[in-house]
C-alpha cells in the first residue's frame, strides 16, 4: 500500500502528519511512503530528512494518487482549502486526519460522495489501548502550554513572586476554567512560571488532578454529579446551571490577572463561563485566553484569532495554538498517526473489521456513504439499518 503525507494548505497550519522519525518503522512494516515536497519544512523536517528515512518525495498530484492520504487537516478541518482537496480525492482513497466530523458533517459527506474512505482522528475513543493514537490529547497538551505563554507575554506584569532590594512583587493569579488535557497543562505551565494558580472544572473527578499539580481547586456550591458523560467528557448542562455557575465564578474571575478558558463539550457549542459583566469587574491589564473561541467561546466577546479589549481587559481567541509549536506537535501527531495506521493495517485495511472499537468509532465514510451514526445524524441522514435488519 502506498501512503502519502500531504502538505497542509490551511492558512497558518505549520504541522505535518508524519515526521521523518515515524517514516522508518512504516517503511519497515512494508508500506511505501511518499511525501509531498515541502510538507514538513515548517515543522523542521526538510525533504532530505524524509528521503533519508526511506520516503520518496513527490508532487501534490502524485501524493493524491496514493492509496492512503495522511493529513493534519482533512474535510471540514481544512477550512477553505477543502474544496480543492475534495476535488482531488480518487474513488476508493483512504483519508486519515483530523476532519471535524461532528461540526462539519457536510464536508465528510462530500468526501463520501467522491467514494473516499474517511477516518477522523478526533473520534479515537478515550480508552487505554488507544492512548497512543489520541490526537486530541497530544495536541491539546501543547496548546495548553502555549496558551499560558501567550497570556504571560501579553500581561503587563510578571508571573512569579520576586523579592528584590527595590521591593517585592506579588505573584500573578491565574485561573484555569476547564481542567481537561489542555487545562491541566495550562495549570502546570502557570505553576512553573511562578503564578498562584487555581482551576475549576464541572467534572468532580478533576479536583484531585488539579491539587496534585499544586493548584487550588475552586469549589462552587453547585450540584455537578451529573456533569460527566461516558468517556470522561463533560455533558452539556441546562442554561440554569450555567447561569448559577457564572454567578458563583464572578468573584474568582474578578480577582484573576489571567484567565485561561478551555471548557468544551464534544460536538457542541462551548459553554459561556465568563460574561461581559464579569470581564468588566477584572482589573485593567488582565488577560483572558479563550481556547474555546473557535467553538463559540467560553468568554463573551472573544473572537476567533482576534485580540479584543474590553474595559482594559485583553481577550485573545487563538484557534490553532498547536501550530505554534509545530516541531513537537508534529512529532506527537506523527506517533499518533503511525500507531493508528499500523492498527488499521492489522485490522485489514482497506476493509477494516468493525468489530474493533477503534476502527468502528473513527470510520466516518466508506463505500460512498457516511457510516458513522453521529455524523449521519449531524448531516441530517437517517440511521443505517443494523446487521440483520
Ligand atoms: P474537553 O476538551 O472536551 O473539555 C475540556 C474540559 O472542559 C473538560 O475537563 C470538561 O470537563 C471541562 N468543562 C466542560 N464544561 C465545563 C463547564 N461548564 N465548566 C467548567 N469546565 C467545563 O476535554 P478533554 O481535555 O479532551 O478531556 C476529557 C476527558 O477525557 C478528561 O477526563 C480526560 O482526562 C479524559 N481523557 C482520557 C484519555 C484516555 O483514557 N485515553 C485520554 C485523554 C483524555
Short mmCIF file of C-alpha atoms and ligand atoms in Angstrom, two decimals:
data_model
loop_
_atom_site.label_atom_id
_atom_site.label_comp_id
_atom_site.label_asym_id
_atom_site.label_seq_id
_atom_site.Cartn_x
_atom_site.Cartn_y
_atom_site.Cartn_z
CA UNK A 1 0.00 0.00 0.00
CA UNK A 2 1.24 3.45 -0.90
CA UNK A 3 0.81 6.04 1.86
CA UNK A 4 1.19 9.77 1.14
CA UNK A 5 1.95 12.61 3.52
CA UNK A 6 0.18 15.75 2.29
CA UNK A 7 1.47 19.27 2.64
CA UNK A 8 -1.02 21.26 4.72
CA UNK A 9 -2.61 24.22 2.95
CA UNK A 10 -4.83 25.62 5.73
CA UNK A 11 -3.64 29.19 6.47
CA UNK A 12 -1.12 29.23 9.32
CA UNK A 13 -1.00 25.43 9.63
CA UNK A 14 2.65 24.50 10.14
CA UNK A 15 2.24 20.92 11.31
CA UNK A 16 2.81 17.82 9.22
CA UNK A 17 1.12 14.44 9.59
CA UNK A 18 4.31 12.34 9.67
CA UNK A 19 7.81 13.38 10.72
CA UNK A 20 10.84 11.54 9.31
CA UNK A 21 11.34 9.54 12.53
CA UNK A 22 7.89 7.99 12.05
CA UNK A 23 8.56 7.06 8.41
CA UNK A 24 11.21 4.38 9.03
CA UNK A 25 9.03 1.97 11.04
CA UNK A 26 6.20 2.24 8.50
CA UNK A 27 8.57 1.51 5.60
CA UNK A 28 10.00 -1.43 7.56
CA UNK A 29 6.47 -2.77 8.05
CA UNK A 30 6.10 -2.98 4.26
CA UNK A 31 4.32 0.29 3.42
CA UNK A 32 5.57 2.56 0.66
CA UNK A 33 5.72 6.13 1.97
CA UNK A 34 5.68 9.16 -0.32
CA UNK A 35 5.85 12.74 0.95
CA UNK A 36 4.63 15.83 -0.88
CA UNK A 37 7.61 18.10 -1.44
CA UNK A 38 7.94 20.69 1.33
CA UNK A 39 5.32 19.01 3.54
CA UNK A 40 7.49 19.03 6.66
CA UNK A 41 9.51 22.19 6.16
CA UNK A 42 7.52 24.42 8.54
CA UNK A 43 7.76 21.68 11.16
CA UNK A 44 11.55 21.48 10.85
CA UNK A 45 11.64 18.44 8.55
CA UNK A 46 13.11 19.12 5.09
CA UNK A 47 12.60 16.75 2.15
CA UNK A 48 16.12 15.29 2.59
CA UNK A 49 15.26 14.06 6.07
CA UNK A 50 12.27 12.13 4.70
CA UNK A 51 14.42 10.72 1.89
CA UNK A 52 16.99 9.56 4.42
CA UNK A 53 14.20 7.85 6.37
CA UNK A 54 13.14 5.85 3.29
CA UNK A 55 10.37 8.01 1.79
CA UNK A 56 10.12 9.29 -1.78
CA UNK A 57 9.43 12.98 -2.38
CA UNK A 58 6.59 13.57 -4.83
CA UNK A 59 4.41 16.32 -6.31
CA UNK A 60 0.95 17.09 -4.92
CA UNK A 61 -0.67 15.28 -7.85
CA UNK A 62 1.36 12.15 -7.20
CA UNK A 63 0.65 12.34 -3.46
CA UNK A 64 -3.10 12.42 -4.13
CA UNK A 65 -2.72 9.32 -6.33
CA UNK A 66 -1.63 7.20 -3.33
CA UNK A 67 -3.89 4.59 -1.69
CA UNK A 68 -3.90 6.33 1.66
CA UNK A 69 -3.53 10.04 2.45
CA UNK A 70 -2.23 11.25 5.81
CA UNK A 71 -3.10 14.81 6.79
CA UNK A 72 -3.29 17.02 9.82
CA UNK A 73 -6.44 18.68 8.46
CA UNK A 74 -8.94 17.00 6.17
CA UNK A 75 -12.60 17.65 5.24
CA UNK A 76 -14.13 20.43 7.38
CA UNK A 77 -10.94 20.85 9.43
CA UNK A 78 -9.18 22.00 6.24
CA UNK A 79 -11.48 25.06 6.04
CA UNK A 80 -11.22 27.00 2.79
CA UNK A 81 -8.62 24.53 1.46
CA UNK A 82 -11.15 21.72 1.50
CA UNK A 83 -12.94 22.21 -1.86
CA UNK A 84 -9.65 21.99 -3.78
CA UNK A 85 -8.57 18.89 -1.82
CA UNK A 86 -12.01 17.32 -2.18
CA UNK A 87 -11.87 17.62 -5.94
CA UNK A 88 -8.60 15.69 -5.97
CA UNK A 89 -9.93 12.70 -3.99
CA UNK A 90 -9.92 9.49 -6.02
CA UNK A 91 -12.65 6.89 -5.64
CA UNK A 92 -11.52 4.36 -3.01
CA UNK A 93 -8.79 6.54 -1.49
CA UNK A 94 -8.40 6.39 2.29
CA UNK A 95 -8.01 9.69 4.14
CA UNK A 96 -6.73 9.77 7.72
CA UNK A 97 -6.61 13.04 9.63
CA UNK A 98 -8.50 15.47 11.80
CA UNK A 99 -11.74 16.06 9.88
CA UNK A 100 -14.00 17.91 12.33
CA UNK A 101 -16.74 15.36 11.58
CA UNK A 102 -19.26 16.44 14.22
CA UNK A 103 -19.25 20.14 13.34
CA UNK A 104 -18.61 19.74 9.58
CA UNK A 105 -20.56 16.63 8.67
CA UNK A 106 -21.36 18.11 5.25
CA UNK A 107 -17.69 18.14 4.20
CA UNK A 108 -17.37 14.48 5.27
CA UNK A 109 -20.45 13.74 3.19
CA UNK A 110 -18.81 15.35 0.17
CA UNK A 111 -15.80 13.10 0.67
CA UNK A 112 -18.12 10.10 0.92
CA UNK A 113 -19.83 11.17 -2.31
CA UNK A 114 -16.44 11.01 -4.04
CA UNK A 115 -16.03 7.44 -2.83
CA UNK A 116 -13.36 8.18 -0.22
CA UNK A 117 -12.95 6.22 2.99
CA UNK A 118 -12.52 8.66 5.89
CA UNK A 119 -11.05 8.01 9.32
CA UNK A 120 -11.43 11.02 11.63
CA UNK A 121 -8.77 11.06 14.32
CA UNK A 122 -10.82 13.26 16.67
CA UNK A 123 -13.05 10.23 17.15
CA UNK A 124 -10.37 7.90 18.53
CA UNK A 125 -12.02 6.51 21.68
CA UNK A 126 -10.57 7.63 25.04
CA UNK A 127 -9.64 4.09 26.06
CA UNK A 128 -6.32 2.87 27.41
CA UNK A 129 -5.25 0.90 24.34
CA UNK A 130 -5.89 3.91 22.08
CA UNK A 131 -3.95 6.43 24.18
CA UNK A 132 -1.00 6.48 21.79
CA UNK A 133 -3.39 7.35 18.92
CA UNK A 134 -5.18 10.15 20.78
CA UNK A 135 -4.54 13.32 18.77
CA UNK A 136 -6.88 15.43 20.88
CA UNK A 137 -4.70 14.79 23.91
CA UNK A 138 -1.33 15.16 22.19
CA UNK A 139 -2.29 18.47 20.61
CA UNK A 140 -4.35 19.92 23.48
CA UNK A 141 -1.47 19.29 25.86
CA UNK A 142 0.85 21.60 23.92
CA UNK A 143 -1.97 24.07 23.24
CA UNK A 144 -2.47 24.43 26.99
CA UNK A 145 1.22 25.21 27.40
CA UNK A 146 1.21 27.78 24.60
CA UNK A 147 -1.94 29.46 25.95
CA UNK A 148 -0.18 30.32 29.20
CA UNK A 149 2.92 31.63 27.40
CA UNK A 150 0.66 33.81 25.25
CA UNK A 151 -1.10 35.17 28.33
CA UNK A 152 2.21 35.75 30.15
CA UNK A 153 3.60 37.66 27.17
CA UNK A 154 0.51 39.85 26.94
CA UNK A 155 0.16 40.54 30.67
CA UNK A 156 1.72 43.88 31.65
CA UNK A 157 3.24 42.30 34.75
CA UNK A 158 5.35 39.26 35.59
CA UNK A 159 4.05 35.96 36.94
CA UNK A 160 6.37 34.93 39.79
CA UNK A 161 6.79 36.49 43.16
CA UNK A 162 10.09 38.38 43.41
CA UNK A 163 11.71 39.82 46.49
CA UNK A 164 14.35 42.34 45.49
CA UNK A 165 16.15 45.32 47.02
CA UNK A 166 13.75 47.50 45.06
CA UNK A 167 10.73 45.90 46.59
CA UNK A 168 8.57 42.80 46.48
CA UNK A 169 6.43 41.79 43.55
CA UNK A 170 3.45 39.57 44.34
CA UNK A 171 2.70 36.54 42.14
CA UNK A 172 0.11 36.84 39.39
CA UNK A 173 -3.17 34.99 39.89
CA UNK A 174 -4.04 32.57 37.12
CA UNK A 175 -7.44 30.90 36.85
CA UNK A 176 -7.91 27.94 34.52
CA UNK A 177 -11.51 27.13 33.58
CA UNK A 178 -11.86 23.54 32.40
CA UNK A 179 -9.19 21.14 33.60
CA UNK A 180 -9.10 18.51 30.86
CA UNK A 181 -5.90 17.83 28.94
CA UNK A 182 -5.26 21.45 27.88
CA UNK A 183 -6.33 22.86 31.22
CA UNK A 184 -4.09 20.57 33.26
CA UNK A 185 -1.08 21.50 31.12
CA UNK A 186 -2.01 25.19 31.47
CA UNK A 187 -2.06 24.74 35.24
CA UNK A 188 1.33 23.01 35.23
CA UNK A 189 2.85 25.70 32.98
CA UNK A 190 1.50 28.61 35.03
CA UNK A 191 2.83 26.93 38.18
CA UNK A 192 6.28 26.55 36.59
CA UNK A 193 6.22 30.26 35.76
CA UNK A 194 5.59 31.02 39.42
CA UNK A 195 1.96 32.10 39.33
CA UNK A 196 -0.63 31.44 42.01
CA UNK A 197 -2.91 29.04 40.18
CA UNK A 198 -6.48 27.96 40.73
CA UNK A 199 -8.73 25.94 38.48
CA UNK A 200 -12.31 24.89 38.10
CA UNK A 201 -13.99 22.09 36.20
CA UNK A 202 -17.51 20.83 36.16
CA UNK A 203 -16.37 17.19 36.49
CA UNK A 204 -15.81 16.45 40.17
CA UNK A 205 -13.16 13.80 39.37
CA UNK A 206 -10.77 16.57 38.30
CA UNK A 207 -10.32 18.08 41.77
CA UNK A 208 -7.60 15.62 42.77
CA UNK A 209 -5.68 16.10 39.48
CA UNK A 210 -5.73 19.89 39.94
CA UNK A 211 -4.50 19.61 43.51
CA UNK A 212 -1.76 17.14 42.54
CA UNK A 213 -0.32 19.89 40.30
CA UNK A 214 -0.14 22.21 43.29
CA UNK A 215 -3.07 24.38 42.23
CA UNK A 216 -6.17 25.27 44.22
CA UNK A 217 -9.44 23.71 43.09
CA UNK A 218 -12.25 26.25 43.10
CA UNK A 219 -15.23 24.68 44.84
CA UNK A 220 -18.61 26.04 43.81
CA UNK A 221 -21.69 25.17 45.86
CA UNK A 222 -23.45 23.73 42.83
CA UNK A 223 -24.56 20.16 42.09
CA UNK A 224 -22.25 18.66 39.42
CA UNK A 225 -22.94 14.97 39.99
CA UNK A 226 -24.45 14.51 36.51
CA UNK A 227 -21.80 16.55 34.70
CA UNK A 228 -19.68 13.64 33.49
CA UNK A 229 -20.72 11.66 30.43
CA UNK A 230 -19.34 8.40 29.02
CA UNK A 231 -15.66 8.53 28.04
CA UNK A 232 -14.83 11.07 30.76
CA UNK A 233 -16.19 14.06 28.80
CA UNK A 234 -18.34 16.81 30.26
CA UNK A 235 -22.06 16.72 29.50
CA UNK A 236 -23.99 19.78 28.38
CA UNK A 237 -25.92 21.19 31.32
CA UNK A 238 -29.03 23.39 31.29
CA UNK A 239 -28.86 27.20 30.99
CA UNK A 240 -29.96 27.50 34.62
CA UNK A 241 -26.83 25.57 35.66
CA UNK A 242 -24.55 27.79 33.56
CA UNK A 243 -26.18 30.97 34.93
CA UNK A 244 -25.57 29.80 38.51
CA UNK A 245 -22.01 28.81 37.60
CA UNK A 246 -21.28 32.28 36.21
CA UNK A 247 -22.75 33.93 39.25
CA UNK A 248 -20.51 31.89 41.56
CA UNK A 249 -17.39 32.26 39.39
CA UNK A 250 -17.71 36.05 39.22
CA UNK A 251 -15.60 36.80 42.29
CA UNK A 252 -12.75 34.40 41.37
CA UNK A 253 -12.62 35.75 37.82
CA UNK A 254 -12.56 39.37 39.09
CA UNK A 255 -9.52 38.61 41.28
CA UNK A 256 -7.53 36.91 38.49
CA UNK A 257 -4.80 38.50 36.37
CA UNK A 258 -5.05 35.75 33.78
CA UNK A 259 -7.99 33.50 32.92
CA UNK A 260 -7.36 30.58 30.58
CA UNK A 261 -10.64 29.15 29.26
CA UNK A 262 -10.58 25.58 27.96
CA UNK A 263 -14.12 24.31 28.65
CA UNK A 264 -15.60 22.26 25.83
CA UNK A 265 -18.47 19.86 25.30
CA UNK A 266 -17.68 17.43 22.44
CA UNK A 267 -19.51 18.34 19.24
CA UNK A 268 -21.40 21.26 20.80
CA UNK A 269 -21.07 24.99 21.27
CA UNK A 270 -18.78 25.83 24.18
CA UNK A 271 -20.49 26.93 27.40
CA UNK A 272 -20.26 30.64 28.28
CA UNK A 273 -18.47 30.85 31.62
CA UNK A 274 -17.31 34.49 31.60
CA UNK A 275 -19.79 37.24 30.72
CA UNK A 276 -19.02 40.81 29.68
CA UNK A 277 -20.14 41.94 33.11
CA UNK A 278 -17.61 39.57 34.72
CA UNK A 279 -14.90 40.92 32.39
CA UNK A 280 -15.72 44.48 33.41
CA UNK A 281 -15.06 43.54 37.05
CA UNK A 282 -11.49 42.38 36.26
CA UNK A 283 -8.51 44.70 36.78
CA UNK A 284 -7.45 46.66 33.68
CA UNK A 285 -4.46 44.93 32.10
CA UNK A 286 -5.79 41.45 32.91
CA UNK A 287 -5.71 38.88 30.13
CA UNK A 288 -8.18 36.18 29.09
CA UNK A 289 -7.09 33.47 26.66
CA UNK A 290 -10.22 31.82 25.32
CA UNK A 291 -9.15 28.49 23.84
CA UNK A 292 -12.79 27.78 23.05
CA UNK A 293 -13.14 30.86 20.78
CA UNK A 294 -13.47 28.73 17.64
CA UNK A 295 -16.39 26.86 19.18
CA UNK A 296 -18.36 29.94 20.21
CA UNK A 297 -16.16 30.88 23.17
CA UNK A 298 -16.21 30.48 26.95
CA UNK A 299 -15.89 34.24 27.26
CA UNK A 300 -18.46 36.66 25.87
CA UNK A 301 -16.84 39.00 23.38
CA UNK A 302 -13.91 36.74 22.41
CA UNK A 303 -13.36 36.45 18.65
CA UNK A 304 -11.53 33.65 16.86
CA UNK A 305 -7.92 34.70 16.19
CA UNK A 306 -8.52 38.27 17.26
CA UNK A 307 -7.48 40.46 20.15
CA UNK A 308 -10.42 42.23 21.74
CA UNK A 309 -10.00 44.77 24.54
CA UNK A 310 -13.00 45.29 26.82
CA UNK A 311 -12.70 47.72 29.73
CA UNK A 312 -8.90 47.40 29.63
CA UNK A 313 -9.00 43.57 29.69
CA UNK A 314 -7.35 41.87 26.71
CA UNK A 315 -9.24 38.86 25.37
CA UNK A 316 -7.39 36.57 22.98
CA UNK A 317 -9.08 33.83 20.97
CA UNK A 318 -6.32 31.72 19.40
CA UNK A 319 -7.69 28.85 17.31
CA UNK A 320 -4.57 26.97 16.33
CA UNK A 321 -2.11 27.00 19.22
CA UNK A 322 -0.69 23.55 18.28
CA UNK A 323 0.58 25.07 15.00
CA UNK A 324 2.75 27.47 17.02
CA UNK A 325 4.98 24.63 18.22
CA UNK A 326 4.93 22.56 15.02
CA UNK A 327 8.10 20.59 15.69
CA UNK A 328 6.74 18.98 18.81
CA UNK A 329 3.06 18.84 17.89
CA UNK A 330 4.03 17.16 14.59
CA UNK A 331 6.31 14.72 16.38
CA UNK A 332 3.46 13.67 18.69
CA UNK A 333 0.80 13.75 15.96
CA UNK A 334 3.03 11.58 13.76
CA UNK A 335 3.32 9.00 16.54
CA UNK A 336 -0.49 9.04 16.89
CA UNK A 337 -0.99 8.66 13.13
CA UNK A 338 1.64 5.95 12.65
CA UNK A 339 0.23 3.90 15.54
CA UNK A 340 -3.30 4.34 14.21
CA UNK A 341 -2.32 3.37 10.66
CA UNK A 342 -0.45 0.30 11.90
CA UNK A 343 -3.56 -0.64 13.87
CA UNK A 344 -5.80 -0.25 10.80
CA UNK A 345 -3.45 -2.39 8.73
CA UNK A 346 -3.63 -5.09 11.42
CA UNK A 347 -7.43 -4.83 11.25
CA UNK A 348 -7.37 -5.49 7.49
CA UNK A 349 -7.17 -2.03 5.89
CA UNK A 350 -8.81 -1.16 3.46
CA UNK A 351 -11.64 -3.43 4.67
CA UNK A 352 -11.15 -2.92 8.39
CA UNK A 353 -13.23 -5.04 10.71
CA UNK A 354 -15.84 -3.04 12.57
CA UNK A 355 -15.68 -5.48 15.48
CA UNK A 356 -12.75 -3.37 16.64
CA UNK A 357 -13.83 -0.34 18.69
CA UNK A 358 -11.06 1.94 17.42
CA UNK A 359 -11.86 1.23 13.75
CA UNK A 360 -15.59 1.46 14.33
CA UNK A 361 -15.50 4.75 16.24
CA UNK A 362 -13.20 6.54 13.79
CA UNK A 363 -14.65 5.35 10.48
CA UNK A 364 -16.77 8.19 9.13
CA UNK A 365 -17.28 7.28 5.45
CA UNK A 366 -16.93 4.15 3.37
CA UNK A 367 -18.42 2.75 0.19
CA UNK A 368 -19.82 6.13 -0.91
CA UNK A 369 -21.75 6.69 2.33
CA UNK A 370 -21.41 8.31 5.70
CA UNK A 371 -21.37 5.33 8.07
CA UNK A 372 -20.76 6.91 11.49
CA UNK A 373 -24.12 7.18 13.30
CA UNK A 374 -23.40 10.56 14.94
CA UNK A 375 -22.02 12.08 11.75
CA UNK A 376 -25.04 10.80 9.80
CA UNK A 377 -27.28 12.43 12.38
CA UNK A 378 -25.40 15.74 12.05
CA UNK A 379 -25.71 15.51 8.26
CA UNK A 380 -29.47 15.03 8.60
CA UNK A 381 -29.36 11.42 7.34
CA UNK A 382 -31.45 8.58 8.78
CA UNK A 383 -29.65 5.82 10.76
CA UNK A 384 -28.33 2.95 8.68
CA UNK A 385 -30.04 -0.38 9.27
CA UNK A 386 -28.07 -2.55 11.72
CA UNK A 387 -26.94 -6.11 10.90
CA UNK A 388 -29.87 -8.41 10.21
CA UNK A 389 -32.40 -5.57 9.80
P1 LIG B 1 -12.52 18.69 26.51
O1 LIG B 1 -11.50 19.37 25.67
O2 LIG B 1 -13.72 18.10 25.86
O3 LIG B 1 -13.02 19.74 27.62
C1 LIG B 1 -12.11 20.43 28.43
C2 LIG B 1 -12.59 20.47 29.86
O4 LIG B 1 -13.68 21.39 29.99
C3 LIG B 1 -13.10 19.13 30.40
O5 LIG B 1 -12.33 18.75 31.51
C4 LIG B 1 -14.55 19.43 30.77
O6 LIG B 1 -14.97 18.72 31.93
C5 LIG B 1 -14.49 20.92 31.03
N1 LIG B 1 -15.81 21.60 31.02
C6 LIG B 1 -16.85 21.43 30.18
N2 LIG B 1 -17.87 22.23 30.53
C7 LIG B 1 -17.48 22.93 31.63
C8 LIG B 1 -18.08 23.92 32.44
N3 LIG B 1 -19.32 24.34 32.22
N4 LIG B 1 -17.36 24.42 33.47
C9 LIG B 1 -16.11 24.00 33.71
N5 LIG B 1 -15.47 23.07 32.97
C10 LIG B 1 -16.16 22.53 31.93
O7 LIG B 1 -11.86 17.59 27.42
P2 LIG B 1 -10.50 16.77 27.21
O8 LIG B 1 -9.37 17.62 27.65
O9 LIG B 1 -10.50 16.25 25.83
O10 LIG B 1 -10.64 15.59 28.26
C11 LIG B 1 -11.87 14.95 28.53
C12 LIG B 1 -11.68 13.77 29.46
O11 LIG B 1 -11.10 12.69 28.80
C13 LIG B 1 -10.80 14.01 30.66
O12 LIG B 1 -11.35 13.29 31.74
C14 LIG B 1 -9.52 13.37 30.31
O13 LIG B 1 -8.76 13.03 31.42
C15 LIG B 1 -10.06 12.18 29.59
N6 LIG B 1 -9.05 11.56 28.73
C16 LIG B 1 -8.91 10.19 28.78
C17 LIG B 1 -7.97 9.59 27.98
C18 LIG B 1 -7.79 8.09 27.99
O14 LIG B 1 -8.16 7.45 28.93
N7 LIG B 1 -7.25 7.54 26.97
C19 LIG B 1 -7.21 10.33 27.11
C20 LIG B 1 -7.40 11.72 27.10
C21 LIG B 1 -8.34 12.31 27.90
#
